[in-house]
GROMACS .gro file of C-alpha atoms in nm:
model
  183
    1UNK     CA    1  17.697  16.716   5.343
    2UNK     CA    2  17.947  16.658   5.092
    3UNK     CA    3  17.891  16.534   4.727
    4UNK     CA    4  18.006  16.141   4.788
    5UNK     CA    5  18.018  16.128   4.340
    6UNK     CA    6  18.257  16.437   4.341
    7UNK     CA    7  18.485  16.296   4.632
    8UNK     CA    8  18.517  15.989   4.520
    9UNK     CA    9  18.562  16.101   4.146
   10UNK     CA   10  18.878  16.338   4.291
   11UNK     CA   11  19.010  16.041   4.546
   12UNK     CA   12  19.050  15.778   4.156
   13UNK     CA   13  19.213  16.073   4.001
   14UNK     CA   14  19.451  16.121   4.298
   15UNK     CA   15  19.500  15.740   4.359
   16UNK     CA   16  19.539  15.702   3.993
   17UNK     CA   17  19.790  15.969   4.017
   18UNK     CA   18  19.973  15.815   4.294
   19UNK     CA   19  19.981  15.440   4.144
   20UNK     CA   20  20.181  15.598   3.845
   21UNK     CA   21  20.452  15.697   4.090
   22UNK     CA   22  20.416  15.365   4.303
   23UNK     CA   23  20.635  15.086   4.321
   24UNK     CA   24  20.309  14.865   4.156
   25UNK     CA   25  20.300  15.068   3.873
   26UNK     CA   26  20.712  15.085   3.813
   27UNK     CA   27  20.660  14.659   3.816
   28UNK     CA   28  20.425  14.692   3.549
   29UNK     CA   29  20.614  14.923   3.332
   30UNK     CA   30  20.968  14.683   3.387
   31UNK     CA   31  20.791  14.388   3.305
   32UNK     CA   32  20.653  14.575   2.967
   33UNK     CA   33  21.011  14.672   2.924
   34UNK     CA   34  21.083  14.295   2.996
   35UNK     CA   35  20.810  14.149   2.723
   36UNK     CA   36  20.924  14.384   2.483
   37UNK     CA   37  21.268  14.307   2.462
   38UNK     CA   38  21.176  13.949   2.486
   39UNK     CA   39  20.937  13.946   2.158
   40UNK     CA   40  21.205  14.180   1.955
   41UNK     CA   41  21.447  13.915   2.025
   42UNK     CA   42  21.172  13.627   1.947
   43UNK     CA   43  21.149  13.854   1.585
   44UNK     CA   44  21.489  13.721   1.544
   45UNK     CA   45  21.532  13.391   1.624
   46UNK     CA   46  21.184  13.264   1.529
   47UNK     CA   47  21.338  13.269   1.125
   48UNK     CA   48  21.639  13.042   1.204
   49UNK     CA   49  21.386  12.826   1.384
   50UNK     CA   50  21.162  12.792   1.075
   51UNK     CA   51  21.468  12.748   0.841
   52UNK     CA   52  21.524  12.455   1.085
   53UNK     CA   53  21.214  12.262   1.094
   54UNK     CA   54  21.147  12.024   0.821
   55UNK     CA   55  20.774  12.024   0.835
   56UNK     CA   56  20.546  12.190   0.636
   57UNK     CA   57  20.316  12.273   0.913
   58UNK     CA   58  20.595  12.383   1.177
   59UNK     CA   59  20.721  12.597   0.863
   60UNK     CA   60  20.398  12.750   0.807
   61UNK     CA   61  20.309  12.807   1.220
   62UNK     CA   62  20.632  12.945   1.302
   63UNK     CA   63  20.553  13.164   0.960
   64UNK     CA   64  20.188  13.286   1.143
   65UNK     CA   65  20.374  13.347   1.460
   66UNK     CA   66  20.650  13.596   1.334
   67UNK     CA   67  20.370  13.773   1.148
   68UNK     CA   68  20.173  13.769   1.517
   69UNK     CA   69  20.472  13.881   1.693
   70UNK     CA   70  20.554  14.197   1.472
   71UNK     CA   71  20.186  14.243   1.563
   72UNK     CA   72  20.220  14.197   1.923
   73UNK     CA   73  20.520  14.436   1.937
   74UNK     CA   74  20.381  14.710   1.792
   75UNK     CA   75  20.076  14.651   1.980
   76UNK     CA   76  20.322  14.664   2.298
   77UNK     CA   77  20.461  14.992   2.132
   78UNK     CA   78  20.069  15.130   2.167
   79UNK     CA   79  20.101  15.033   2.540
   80UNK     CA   80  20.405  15.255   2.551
   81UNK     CA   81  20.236  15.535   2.385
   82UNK     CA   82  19.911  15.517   2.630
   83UNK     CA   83  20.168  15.484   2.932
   84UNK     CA   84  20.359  15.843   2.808
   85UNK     CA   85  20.651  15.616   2.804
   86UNK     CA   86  20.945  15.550   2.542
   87UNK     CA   87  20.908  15.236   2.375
   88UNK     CA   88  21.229  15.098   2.545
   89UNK     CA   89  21.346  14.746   2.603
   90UNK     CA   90  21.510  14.562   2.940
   91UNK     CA   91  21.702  14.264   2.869
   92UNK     CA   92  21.552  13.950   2.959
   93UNK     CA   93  21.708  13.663   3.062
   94UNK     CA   94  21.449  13.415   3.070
   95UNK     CA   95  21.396  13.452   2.724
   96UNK     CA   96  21.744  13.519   2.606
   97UNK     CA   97  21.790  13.173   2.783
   98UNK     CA   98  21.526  12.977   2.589
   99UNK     CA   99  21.644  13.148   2.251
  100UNK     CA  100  21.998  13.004   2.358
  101UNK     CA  101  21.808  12.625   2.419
  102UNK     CA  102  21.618  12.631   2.097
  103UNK     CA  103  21.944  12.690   1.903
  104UNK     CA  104  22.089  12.429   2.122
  105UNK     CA  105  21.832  12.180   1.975
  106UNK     CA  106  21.897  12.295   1.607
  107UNK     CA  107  22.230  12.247   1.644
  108UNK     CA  108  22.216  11.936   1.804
  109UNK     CA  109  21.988  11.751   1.574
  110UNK     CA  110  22.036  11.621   1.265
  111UNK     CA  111  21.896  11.894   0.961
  112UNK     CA  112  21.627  11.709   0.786
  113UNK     CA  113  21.466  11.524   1.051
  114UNK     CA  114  21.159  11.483   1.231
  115UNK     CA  115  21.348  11.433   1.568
  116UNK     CA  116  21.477  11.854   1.518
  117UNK     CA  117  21.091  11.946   1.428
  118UNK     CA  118  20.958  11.752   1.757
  119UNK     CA  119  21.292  11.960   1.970
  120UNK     CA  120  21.187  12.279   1.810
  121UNK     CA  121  20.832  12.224   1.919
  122UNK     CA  122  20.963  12.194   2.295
  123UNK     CA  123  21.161  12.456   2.245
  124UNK     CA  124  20.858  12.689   2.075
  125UNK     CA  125  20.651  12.565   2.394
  126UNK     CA  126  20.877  12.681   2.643
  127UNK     CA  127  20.875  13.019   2.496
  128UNK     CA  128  20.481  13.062   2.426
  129UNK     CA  129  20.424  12.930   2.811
  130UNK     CA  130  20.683  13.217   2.927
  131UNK     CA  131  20.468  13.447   2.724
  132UNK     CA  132  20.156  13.331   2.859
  133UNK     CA  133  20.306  13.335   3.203
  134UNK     CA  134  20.397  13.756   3.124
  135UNK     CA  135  20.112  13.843   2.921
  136UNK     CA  136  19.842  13.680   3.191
  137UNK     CA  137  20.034  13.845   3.476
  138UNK     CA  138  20.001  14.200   3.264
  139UNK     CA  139  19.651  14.180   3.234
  140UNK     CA  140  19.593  14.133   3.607
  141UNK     CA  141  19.809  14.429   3.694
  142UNK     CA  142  19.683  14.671   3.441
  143UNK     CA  143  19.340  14.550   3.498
  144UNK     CA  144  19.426  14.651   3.922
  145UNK     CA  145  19.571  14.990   3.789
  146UNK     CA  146  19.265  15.053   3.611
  147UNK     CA  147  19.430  15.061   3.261
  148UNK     CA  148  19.140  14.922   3.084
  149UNK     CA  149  19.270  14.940   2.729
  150UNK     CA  150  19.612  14.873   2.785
  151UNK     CA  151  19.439  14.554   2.983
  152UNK     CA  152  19.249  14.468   2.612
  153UNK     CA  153  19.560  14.482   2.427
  154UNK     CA  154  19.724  14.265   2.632
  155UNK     CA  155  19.457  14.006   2.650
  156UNK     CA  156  19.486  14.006   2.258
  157UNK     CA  157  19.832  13.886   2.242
  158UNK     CA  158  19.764  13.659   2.585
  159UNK     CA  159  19.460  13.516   2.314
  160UNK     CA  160  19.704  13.443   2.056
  161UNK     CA  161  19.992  13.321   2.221
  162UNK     CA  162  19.761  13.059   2.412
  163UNK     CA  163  19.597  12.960   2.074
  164UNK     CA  164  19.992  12.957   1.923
  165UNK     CA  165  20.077  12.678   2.207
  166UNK     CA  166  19.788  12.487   2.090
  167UNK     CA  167  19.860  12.483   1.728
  168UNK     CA  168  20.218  12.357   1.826
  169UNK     CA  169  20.068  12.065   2.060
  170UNK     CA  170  19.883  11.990   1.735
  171UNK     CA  171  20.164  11.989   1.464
  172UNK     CA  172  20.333  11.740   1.746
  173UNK     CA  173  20.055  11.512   1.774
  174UNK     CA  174  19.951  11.524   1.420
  175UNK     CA  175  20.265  11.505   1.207
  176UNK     CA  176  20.559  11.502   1.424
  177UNK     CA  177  20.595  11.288   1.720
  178UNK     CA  178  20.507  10.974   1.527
  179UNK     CA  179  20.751  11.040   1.242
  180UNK     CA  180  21.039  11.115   1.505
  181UNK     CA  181  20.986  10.824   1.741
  182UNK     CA  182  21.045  10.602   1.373
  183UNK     CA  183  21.384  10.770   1.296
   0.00000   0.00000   0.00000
């Protein structure tokens, strides 16, 4: 009778083996790809944004998120590393897109106003929700995979990007949406 612990050990290793080459797998690495480019472009944009808001508090949370995203990208970079993969970006649209609509809103709104803080917000929003949207859908497929660690790592930066959208929802409510509905 055959050892059930040593065949099954020797069927993970092969499976694991073959969901590195499958088509599962190859979605997981292009939406890494996808994230990373995303947040390297976020690492640029996320300045203009704060040299756009005229509140304190957006200044200072836009401040703790581009110190948060340099985090998150090298923690991505880790990912990379544990995959045996190049820390390479794929352009991504959705993002490039709601870069594109939160310079929209700076330049459409007047410098100096509450009404630009409360469009930045939105704008902010959209882009933490998209991350939350990537980052939750990460966890689930590394989780599947078996990629326990790279499954941590990504909850961390799922963690702080959910806890990023509710500071935002707070700056609104607490010191912006009142202010811009006056002006």
């Amino acid at each position: 009778m055959p050892n059930t612990k040593t065949a099954g050990t020797a069927t993970k290793a092969t499976g694991q083996k073959n969901m590195e080459e499958s088509k599962f797998h190859q979605l997981f690495l292009d939406q890494v790809k996808d994230i990373y480019w995303a947040e390297k472009q976020l690492l640029k944009a996320l300045p203009k944004m704060q040299k756009g808001a005229t509140s304190e508090e957006l200044k200072d949370a836009i401040e703790t998120h581009i110190e948060e995203t340099r985090i998150q990208v090298d923690r991505l970079e880790e990912i990379f590393d544990l995959l045996g993969k190049k820390a390479v970006g794929k352009k991504c649209p959705a993002m490039e897109g709601l870069i594109e609509e939160g310079n929209e809103i700076i330049s459409d709104t007047e410098s100096d106003s509450m009404v630009r803080d409360a469009g930045i917000i939105i704008a902010a929003q959209k882009v933490e929700h998209y991350e939350i949207a990537t980052y939750g859908g990460l966890v689930a497929l590394a989780k599947t995979m078996g990629h326990t660690e790279i499954a941590e790592l990504l909850q961390n930066t799922l963690e702080e990007e959910k806890e990023a959208d509710v500071k935002l929802t707070e700056i609104a409510e607490q010191f912006v949406n009142e202010s811009a509905s006056e002006e």
